[in-house]
Coordinates of C-alpha atoms in Angstrom, one line a residue:
M1 CA -78.7 34.2 -1.4
T2 CA -81.2 35.9 0.9
D3 CA -83.6 36.3 -1.9
H4 CA -83.2 32.6 -2.9
V5 CA -83.9 31.5 0.6
D6 CA -86.9 33.9 0.9
S7 CA -88.3 32.4 -2.4
I8 CA -88.0 29.0 -1.1
Y9 CA -89.8 29.8 2.0
D10 CA -92.5 31.5 0.2
F11 CA -93.0 28.5 -1.9
V12 CA -93.1 26.1 0.9
L13 CA -95.8 28.3 2.8
D14 CA -97.8 28.6 -0.4
V15 CA -98.0 24.8 -0.8
F16 CA -98.8 24.3 3.0
Y17 CA -101.6 26.9 2.5
E18 CA -102.9 25.0 -0.5
E19 CA -102.9 21.8 1.4
E20 CA -104.6 23.2 4.4
Q21 CA -107.4 24.7 2.3
M22 CA -107.9 21.4 0.6
R23 CA -108.1 19.4 4.0
M24 CA -110.3 22.0 5.4
T25 CA -112.6 21.4 2.4
L26 CA -112.4 17.7 2.9
Y27 CA -113.0 18.1 6.8
Q28 CA -116.3 20.0 5.9
E29 CA -117.3 17.2 3.7
G30 CA -116.7 14.7 6.6
S31 CA -113.6 13.1 4.9
V32 CA -110.7 13.7 7.4
C33 CA -110.8 11.3 10.4
G34 CA -113.5 13.5 12.1
E35 CA -110.8 15.8 13.3
K36 CA -110.9 19.6 13.1
I37 CA -107.7 21.0 11.5
L38 CA -106.5 24.4 13.1
T39 CA -104.9 26.9 10.8
G40 CA -101.2 27.1 11.5
D41 CA -101.1 24.1 13.8
Y42 CA -98.5 21.9 12.4
R43 CA -97.9 19.8 15.6
N44 CA -100.6 17.2 14.6
K45 CA -98.4 14.7 12.8
K46 CA -101.1 12.6 11.7
V47 CA -102.8 15.4 9.7
W48 CA -99.7 17.3 8.4
K49 CA -97.2 14.6 7.7
N50 CA -98.3 14.1 4.2
P51 CA -98.7 17.7 3.4
V52 CA -95.2 18.4 4.7
K53 CA -93.8 15.7 2.6
R54 CA -95.6 16.9 -0.5
A55 CA -94.3 20.4 0.0
V56 CA -90.7 19.4 0.5
Y57 CA -91.1 17.1 -2.6
Q58 CA -92.6 19.7 -4.7
L59 CA -89.8 22.1 -3.7
F60 CA -87.0 19.9 -4.9
S61 CA -89.0 18.6 -7.9
K62 CA -89.4 22.1 -9.1
A63 CA -85.7 23.0 -8.3
L64 CA -84.3 20.0 -10.2
G65 CA -86.9 19.6 -12.7
K66 CA -87.3 16.0 -11.8
E67 CA -90.3 13.7 -10.5
L68 CA -90.0 10.3 -8.9
P69 CA -92.1 7.4 -10.0
W70 CA -93.4 6.8 -6.3
G71 CA -93.5 10.5 -5.4
T72 CA -93.2 10.9 -1.7
L73 CA -93.6 7.3 -0.7
T74 CA -90.6 5.7 1.0
G75 CA -92.1 2.8 2.7
I76 CA -91.4 -0.9 1.8
R77 CA -95.1 -1.8 1.5
P78 CA -97.0 0.7 -0.6
T79 CA -99.7 -2.1 -1.0
K80 CA -100.8 -1.5 2.5
I81 CA -102.3 1.9 1.3
V82 CA -104.4 0.1 -1.3
F83 CA -105.5 -2.6 1.2
D84 CA -106.7 0.2 3.5
G85 CA -108.6 1.9 0.6
F86 CA -110.4 -1.2 -0.2
A87 CA -111.3 -1.7 3.4
R88 CA -112.8 1.7 3.5
G89 CA -115.0 0.8 0.7
K90 CA -113.3 2.9 -2.0
S91 CA -113.3 1.8 -5.7
Q92 CA -110.1 0.8 -7.5
E93 CA -110.3 4.1 -9.7
Q94 CA -110.7 6.2 -6.5
I95 CA -107.8 4.5 -4.9
I96 CA -105.5 5.3 -7.9
R97 CA -106.7 9.0 -7.8
D98 CA -106.0 9.3 -4.1
F99 CA -102.6 7.5 -4.6
Q100 CA -101.7 10.1 -7.1
R101 CA -103.1 13.0 -5.1
D102 CA -101.9 12.1 -1.5
Y103 CA -98.3 10.8 -2.4
L104 CA -97.8 12.3 -6.0
A105 CA -97.1 8.8 -7.3
S106 CA -97.3 8.3 -11.1
E107 CA -100.5 6.8 -12.5
E108 CA -98.6 3.9 -13.7
K109 CA -97.3 3.0 -10.3
A110 CA -100.5 3.6 -8.6
A111 CA -102.2 1.3 -11.0
L112 CA -99.7 -1.4 -10.6
C113 CA -99.9 -1.3 -6.9
T114 CA -103.7 -1.6 -7.0
K115 CA -103.6 -4.6 -9.5
V116 CA -101.2 -6.4 -7.3
V117 CA -103.5 -6.0 -4.3
K118 CA -106.6 -7.2 -6.3
T119 CA -104.6 -10.4 -7.1
E120 CA -103.3 -10.8 -3.5
Q121 CA -107.0 -10.5 -2.2
E122 CA -108.2 -13.1 -4.7
L123 CA -105.4 -15.5 -3.6
L124 CA -105.8 -14.8 0.2
S125 CA -109.6 -15.5 -0.1
R126 CA -109.0 -19.0 -0.7
F127 CA -107.5 -20.3 2.6
P128 CA -107.8 -19.2 6.4
Y129 CA -104.4 -17.8 6.8
E130 CA -105.6 -16.1 10.1
E131 CA -105.6 -19.5 11.7
G132 CA -102.0 -20.5 10.9
Y133 CA -98.5 -19.3 10.6
S134 CA -95.6 -19.6 8.2
L135 CA -92.1 -21.0 8.9
Y136 CA -89.0 -19.6 7.5
V137 CA -85.7 -21.7 7.9
G138 CA -82.5 -19.7 7.3
I139 CA -79.5 -21.5 5.8
P140 CA -76.7 -18.9 5.8
F141 CA -74.2 -20.5 3.5
C142 CA -73.4 -19.7 -0.2
P143 CA -70.9 -20.8 -2.8
S144 CA -69.6 -17.1 -2.7
T145 CA -71.0 -13.8 -1.7
C146 CA -72.5 -11.7 -4.4
L147 CA -71.3 -8.1 -4.8
Y148 CA -74.8 -6.6 -4.0
C149 CA -75.6 -9.0 -1.1
S150 CA -76.1 -7.9 2.5
F151 CA -77.9 -11.1 3.9
A152 CA -76.2 -13.3 6.5
S153 CA -74.2 -15.3 4.1
Y154 CA -71.1 -17.4 4.7
P155 CA -68.8 -19.2 2.1
I156 CA -69.7 -22.9 2.6
R157 CA -66.2 -24.1 1.9
A158 CA -64.7 -22.1 4.7
Y159 CA -67.6 -23.1 7.1
Q160 CA -68.1 -26.7 6.1
E161 CA -66.7 -28.0 9.6
H162 CA -69.5 -25.9 11.3
V163 CA -72.5 -27.2 9.4
K164 CA -73.2 -30.1 11.7
A165 CA -73.3 -27.9 14.8
Y166 CA -75.4 -25.4 12.9
L167 CA -78.0 -28.0 11.9
D168 CA -77.9 -29.2 15.5
A169 CA -78.8 -25.8 16.9
L170 CA -81.4 -25.3 14.0
E171 CA -83.0 -28.6 15.0
K172 CA -83.4 -27.5 18.6
E173 CA -85.1 -24.2 17.5
I174 CA -87.4 -26.0 15.0
L175 CA -88.4 -28.4 17.8
F176 CA -89.3 -25.3 20.0
V177 CA -91.6 -24.0 17.4
K178 CA -93.4 -27.3 16.9
E179 CA -93.9 -27.5 20.7
H180 CA -95.1 -23.9 21.0
Y181 CA -97.5 -24.4 18.1
K182 CA -98.8 -27.7 19.3
G183 CA -101.8 -28.9 17.3
Q184 CA -100.8 -26.6 14.4
K185 CA -98.6 -26.9 11.4
P186 CA -97.2 -24.1 9.3
Q187 CA -99.3 -23.3 6.3
T188 CA -96.2 -22.4 4.2
L189 CA -92.7 -23.2 4.5
Y190 CA -89.8 -21.2 3.0
I191 CA -86.2 -22.5 3.3
G192 CA -84.0 -19.5 2.2
G193 CA -80.6 -17.9 3.1
G194 CA -78.0 -17.8 1.7
T195 CA -78.3 -20.7 -0.5
P196 CA -79.7 -23.8 1.1
T197 CA -78.6 -26.0 -1.6
S198 CA -75.1 -25.1 -1.1
L199 CA -75.3 -27.8 1.7
E200 CA -73.8 -31.1 0.8
E201 CA -76.3 -33.8 -0.1
K202 CA -76.3 -35.6 3.3
D203 CA -76.7 -32.2 5.1
L204 CA -79.5 -31.0 2.9
E205 CA -81.3 -34.4 3.5
R206 CA -80.7 -34.1 7.2
L207 CA -82.3 -30.6 7.2
L208 CA -85.4 -31.7 5.3
E209 CA -85.6 -34.8 7.5
I210 CA -85.7 -32.6 10.7
I211 CA -88.4 -30.4 9.3
D212 CA -90.5 -33.4 7.9
R213 CA -90.3 -35.1 11.3
C214 CA -91.7 -32.1 13.0
F215 CA -94.3 -31.0 10.3
S216 CA -94.7 -33.6 7.5
I217 CA -93.6 -31.4 4.6
K218 CA -95.9 -33.1 2.1
D219 CA -99.0 -32.2 4.1
L220 CA -98.0 -28.4 3.9
M221 CA -99.8 -26.0 1.5
E222 CA -96.5 -24.7 0.0
V223 CA -92.9 -25.5 0.3
T224 CA -90.3 -23.2 -1.3
V225 CA -86.5 -23.8 -1.4
E226 CA -84.0 -21.2 -2.6
A227 CA -81.9 -23.1 -4.9
G228 CA -80.8 -19.8 -6.4
R229 CA -77.2 -20.6 -7.4
P230 CA -77.0 -23.2 -10.2
D231 CA -73.5 -24.1 -9.0
S232 CA -75.0 -25.3 -5.7
L233 CA -77.3 -27.9 -7.5
S234 CA -77.0 -31.4 -8.6
W235 CA -79.2 -34.2 -9.8
E236 CA -78.9 -35.8 -6.4
K237 CA -80.0 -32.6 -4.5
L238 CA -82.9 -32.2 -6.9
K239 CA -84.1 -35.7 -6.2
I240 CA -83.8 -35.1 -2.5
L241 CA -85.9 -31.9 -2.6
S242 CA -88.5 -33.8 -4.8
Q243 CA -88.6 -36.8 -2.5
Y244 CA -89.4 -34.6 0.6
G245 CA -92.3 -32.8 -1.2
V246 CA -90.7 -29.4 -2.2
T247 CA -93.3 -27.8 -4.4
R248 CA -91.4 -24.8 -5.6
I249 CA -87.6 -23.8 -6.1
S250 CA -85.9 -20.9 -7.2
I251 CA -83.0 -20.8 -9.7
N252 CA -82.0 -17.3 -9.8
P253 CA -79.6 -16.2 -12.7
Q254 CA -79.9 -12.4 -11.8
T255 CA -78.4 -11.8 -15.2
M256 CA -77.6 -14.0 -18.2
N257 CA -74.4 -12.2 -19.1
D258 CA -71.4 -14.1 -18.3
A259 CA -69.2 -10.8 -17.8
T260 CA -71.7 -9.4 -15.3
L261 CA -71.7 -12.8 -13.5
R262 CA -67.9 -12.6 -13.0
R263 CA -68.3 -9.0 -12.0
I264 CA -70.8 -9.7 -9.2
G265 CA -68.8 -12.6 -7.8
R266 CA -70.8 -15.6 -9.2
N267 CA -68.7 -18.6 -10.1
H268 CA -71.1 -19.9 -12.9
T269 CA -72.1 -19.1 -16.5
A270 CA -75.4 -18.4 -18.2
D271 CA -75.1 -21.8 -19.9
D272 CA -74.9 -23.5 -16.2
V273 CA -78.2 -21.6 -15.5
R274 CA -79.9 -23.2 -18.6
E275 CA -78.4 -26.6 -17.8
T276 CA -79.7 -26.5 -14.2
Y277 CA -83.0 -25.2 -15.2
D278 CA -83.4 -28.2 -17.6
L279 CA -82.2 -30.7 -14.8
A280 CA -84.8 -29.3 -12.5
R281 CA -87.6 -29.8 -15.0
E282 CA -86.3 -33.3 -15.7
A283 CA -86.4 -34.0 -11.9
G284 CA -90.2 -33.1 -12.1
F285 CA -90.3 -29.6 -10.7
Q286 CA -93.5 -27.8 -12.1
N287 CA -93.0 -24.5 -10.2
I288 CA -89.7 -22.8 -10.8
N289 CA -89.0 -19.2 -10.1
M290 CA -86.2 -17.0 -11.4
D291 CA -84.9 -13.7 -10.0
T292 CA -83.4 -11.1 -12.2
I293 CA -81.9 -7.7 -11.2
C294 CA -82.3 -4.5 -13.4
G295 CA -79.3 -2.1 -13.1
L296 CA -76.5 -4.5 -12.2
P297 CA -73.1 -2.6 -12.5
E298 CA -72.2 -1.8 -16.0
E299 CA -75.3 -3.3 -17.4
G300 CA -77.5 -1.3 -19.8
M301 CA -80.5 -2.2 -21.9
K302 CA -78.5 -4.3 -24.2
E303 CA -77.5 -6.7 -21.5
L304 CA -81.0 -6.6 -20.0
E305 CA -82.4 -7.6 -23.3
Q306 CA -80.0 -10.5 -23.5
T307 CA -81.2 -11.6 -20.0
Y308 CA -84.9 -11.6 -20.8
R309 CA -84.4 -13.3 -24.3
A310 CA -82.7 -16.2 -22.3
V311 CA -85.2 -16.2 -19.5
R312 CA -88.1 -16.2 -22.1
E313 CA -86.6 -19.3 -23.8
M314 CA -86.5 -21.3 -20.5
G315 CA -89.9 -20.3 -19.5
P316 CA -90.1 -20.2 -15.5
D317 CA -93.5 -20.3 -13.9
S318 CA -92.7 -17.1 -11.8
L319 CA -90.1 -14.2 -12.2
T320 CA -89.1 -11.7 -9.8
V321 CA -87.9 -8.4 -11.3
H322 CA -85.6 -6.6 -8.7
S323 CA -84.3 -3.1 -9.1
L324 CA -80.7 -3.0 -7.8
A325 CA -80.5 -1.8 -4.1
V326 CA -77.1 -0.5 -3.0
K327 CA -77.3 -1.8 0.7
R328 CA -75.1 -0.3 3.2
S329 CA -73.4 -3.6 4.3
S330 CA -72.7 -4.9 0.7
R331 CA -69.4 -4.9 -1.0
L332 CA -71.0 -2.9 -3.8
N333 CA -71.5 0.0 -1.5
Q334 CA -67.7 0.1 -0.8
V335 CA -66.6 -0.1 -4.3
K336 CA -69.5 1.6 -6.3
E337 CA -67.2 4.5 -7.2
H338 CA -65.3 2.1 -9.5
F339 CA -68.2 1.5 -11.8
H340 CA -69.2 3.9 -14.6
H341 CA -72.9 3.3 -13.9
Y342 CA -75.2 1.0 -11.9
G343 CA -78.9 1.2 -10.8
A344 CA -82.0 0.6 -12.7
T345 CA -83.8 3.1 -14.9
P346 CA -87.6 3.4 -15.4
E347 CA -87.0 2.1 -18.9
M348 CA -85.3 -1.0 -17.7
V349 CA -88.0 -1.8 -15.2
A350 CA -90.7 -1.2 -17.6
Y351 CA -89.1 -3.4 -20.3
A352 CA -88.7 -6.2 -17.7
G353 CA -92.3 -6.0 -16.7
K354 CA -93.5 -6.1 -20.4
C355 CA -91.4 -9.2 -20.9
A356 CA -93.0 -10.8 -18.0
L357 CA -96.4 -10.0 -19.3
Q358 CA -95.5 -11.4 -22.6
M359 CA -94.5 -14.7 -21.0
G360 CA -97.9 -15.0 -19.5
L361 CA -96.9 -13.9 -16.0
E362 CA -99.0 -11.4 -13.9
P363 CA -97.9 -9.2 -11.0
Y364 CA -98.9 -10.6 -7.6
Y365 CA -96.6 -9.1 -5.1
L366 CA -94.6 -5.9 -4.7
Y367 CA -92.3 -4.3 -2.3
R368 CA -89.7 -1.5 -2.2
Q369 CA -86.3 -0.9 -0.6
K370 CA -84.6 2.1 0.8
N371 CA -81.5 2.2 -1.3
I372 CA -82.8 1.6 -4.8
P373 CA -81.4 4.2 -7.1
G374 CA -84.2 5.8 -9.1
N375 CA -87.1 5.5 -6.6
L376 CA -88.1 2.0 -8.2
E377 CA -89.5 -1.2 -6.9
N378 CA -89.3 -5.1 -6.8
V379 CA -92.2 -7.0 -8.4
G380 CA -93.0 -10.7 -8.5
F381 CA -94.9 -12.1 -11.6
A382 CA -96.3 -15.5 -12.0
K383 CA -98.6 -17.8 -13.9
K384 CA -102.0 -18.5 -12.7
S385 CA -101.8 -20.8 -9.6
K386 CA -98.0 -20.6 -9.5
E387 CA -97.9 -17.5 -7.2
C388 CA -95.9 -17.9 -3.8
L389 CA -98.2 -17.5 -0.8
Y390 CA -95.4 -16.9 1.5
N391 CA -94.3 -13.8 -0.3
I392 CA -97.6 -12.2 0.0
L393 CA -98.0 -13.2 3.6
I394 CA -94.7 -11.9 4.8
M395 CA -95.1 -8.6 2.7
E396 CA -98.7 -7.9 4.0
E397 CA -97.7 -9.1 7.4
L398 CA -101.0 -11.1 7.8
H399 CA -100.0 -13.9 10.2
D400 CA -97.1 -15.0 12.4
I401 CA -93.9 -15.6 10.4
I402 CA -91.7 -17.7 12.6
A403 CA -88.0 -17.6 11.4
V404 CA -85.3 -20.0 12.7
G405 CA -81.6 -20.0 11.9
A406 CA -78.9 -17.3 11.9
G407 CA -79.7 -13.9 10.7
T408 CA -83.4 -14.4 10.5
S409 CA -86.2 -12.2 11.9
S410 CA -89.6 -13.5 13.2
K411 CA -92.8 -11.4 13.1
I412 CA -95.5 -12.3 15.6
M413 CA -98.8 -10.7 14.9
D414 CA -101.2 -9.5 17.6
Q415 CA -104.4 -9.3 15.6
S416 CA -106.5 -7.8 18.4
R417 CA -104.0 -4.9 18.8
H418 CA -103.0 -4.7 15.1
S419 CA -99.3 -4.7 16.4
I420 CA -96.2 -6.8 15.3
S421 CA -93.3 -7.9 17.5
R422 CA -90.1 -8.7 15.9
V423 CA -87.6 -11.2 17.3
E424 CA -84.1 -11.1 15.8
N425 CA -81.7 -13.9 15.7
L426 CA -78.0 -13.4 15.8
K427 CA -76.4 -13.0 12.4
D428 CA -73.1 -14.8 13.1
V429 CA -73.2 -18.4 12.5
L430 CA -70.9 -19.3 15.4
Q431 CA -72.7 -17.0 17.8
Y432 CA -76.1 -18.4 16.8
T433 CA -74.9 -22.0 17.3
A434 CA -73.4 -21.2 20.7
R435 CA -76.3 -19.1 21.9
V436 CA -79.3 -20.9 20.3
D437 CA -81.1 -21.4 23.7
E438 CA -81.0 -17.5 24.0
M439 CA -82.6 -17.3 20.6
I440 CA -85.3 -19.7 21.8
H441 CA -85.8 -17.7 24.9
R442 CA -86.4 -14.5 22.9
K443 CA -89.1 -16.1 20.9
E444 CA -90.7 -17.6 24.0
V445 CA -91.0 -14.2 25.7
K446 CA -92.6 -12.6 22.7
M447 CA -94.9 -15.5 22.0
N448 CA -96.1 -15.7 25.5
G449 CA -96.7 -12.0 25.7
K450 CA -98.9 -12.0 22.5

């Protein structure tokens, strides 16, 4: 045992030594932040964080005979590294090389990340996002709660009697946002949840009327509504959405296999997805997104291929390819030992990406989550001009994202200090409704301190 520990220790020291020699060389070439590195001084976290992570990663990689697609990266937004590289004047090729060297990521993931950022930069160059903000409206109700879900989500049937009071509180918070940003309107609007379309027709119309009265929905650059569950939609609801100027909706199957839909707690079938999709096209929607999840419990390549055959036949304008995340507060985390297998594989994610490209969709935003088995990622694909600007703005944290409703989180940017203040709303619907004045006060304090 002692010999084994000594060999591990020697290995880590060797890697540290190699890292230090490399950084000393870079310093002499003027490439390391203008800061001298002292041999053996590991207290400087800025200098030594990545070398230590690489050493530990290489230790376990060697011991287990395994490499991870994203190497040592654990953050949600790897695209920020690429943005920083371009800001420093680096070429695309150099950024990919640095990505591989500094974080031990695969060439495939480094290239994907760089491609996404190039697309994001092109889209962001077309409008003055620094001058505006985005509004997120949270509707925390669903027909049922999916097995993997950890969002603030409550069964609409059980909470129907509380919807009016919730919308009253929401209206009060929206009016505060309007007053604070007097003279400005949100550039993008995203109504999510939960499933906003789980509201009854009269309640959905009231929600849109509140927002329209404050901001004139049809004048906004982009308006997305999560209509994710086909069992939450009707012709009447689709016409209401269209009437108020919603430009983009999501109809999210996650899978097109009926057995899996039952397993994850969804009360609809794959045929329901097809029928709802056709209904939305008939209602005039020209920008429909679909979400899918690779690695759902008991699904393998056969099931995934069935899902993408069906998605290809429908032909959505954008497609988000998720890798299953096992979130701590989800039911899946509590019962995962009952399944033979779950979690995406690199083969699954590669197949999904290939299918998206064959459908004429290109990657335009990317993010990662902590609890994704296999160290994989989530990628949004879209046809040209069908990308969701809100997704880019919130992922890259480029301007204020003001979020109203239960379980939402606002991000208030201070561009001069390059800092972000977060303001959390209570998750519980009844607590949010009763304490909405407190939620408004939290925002007011942060906004005034900006």
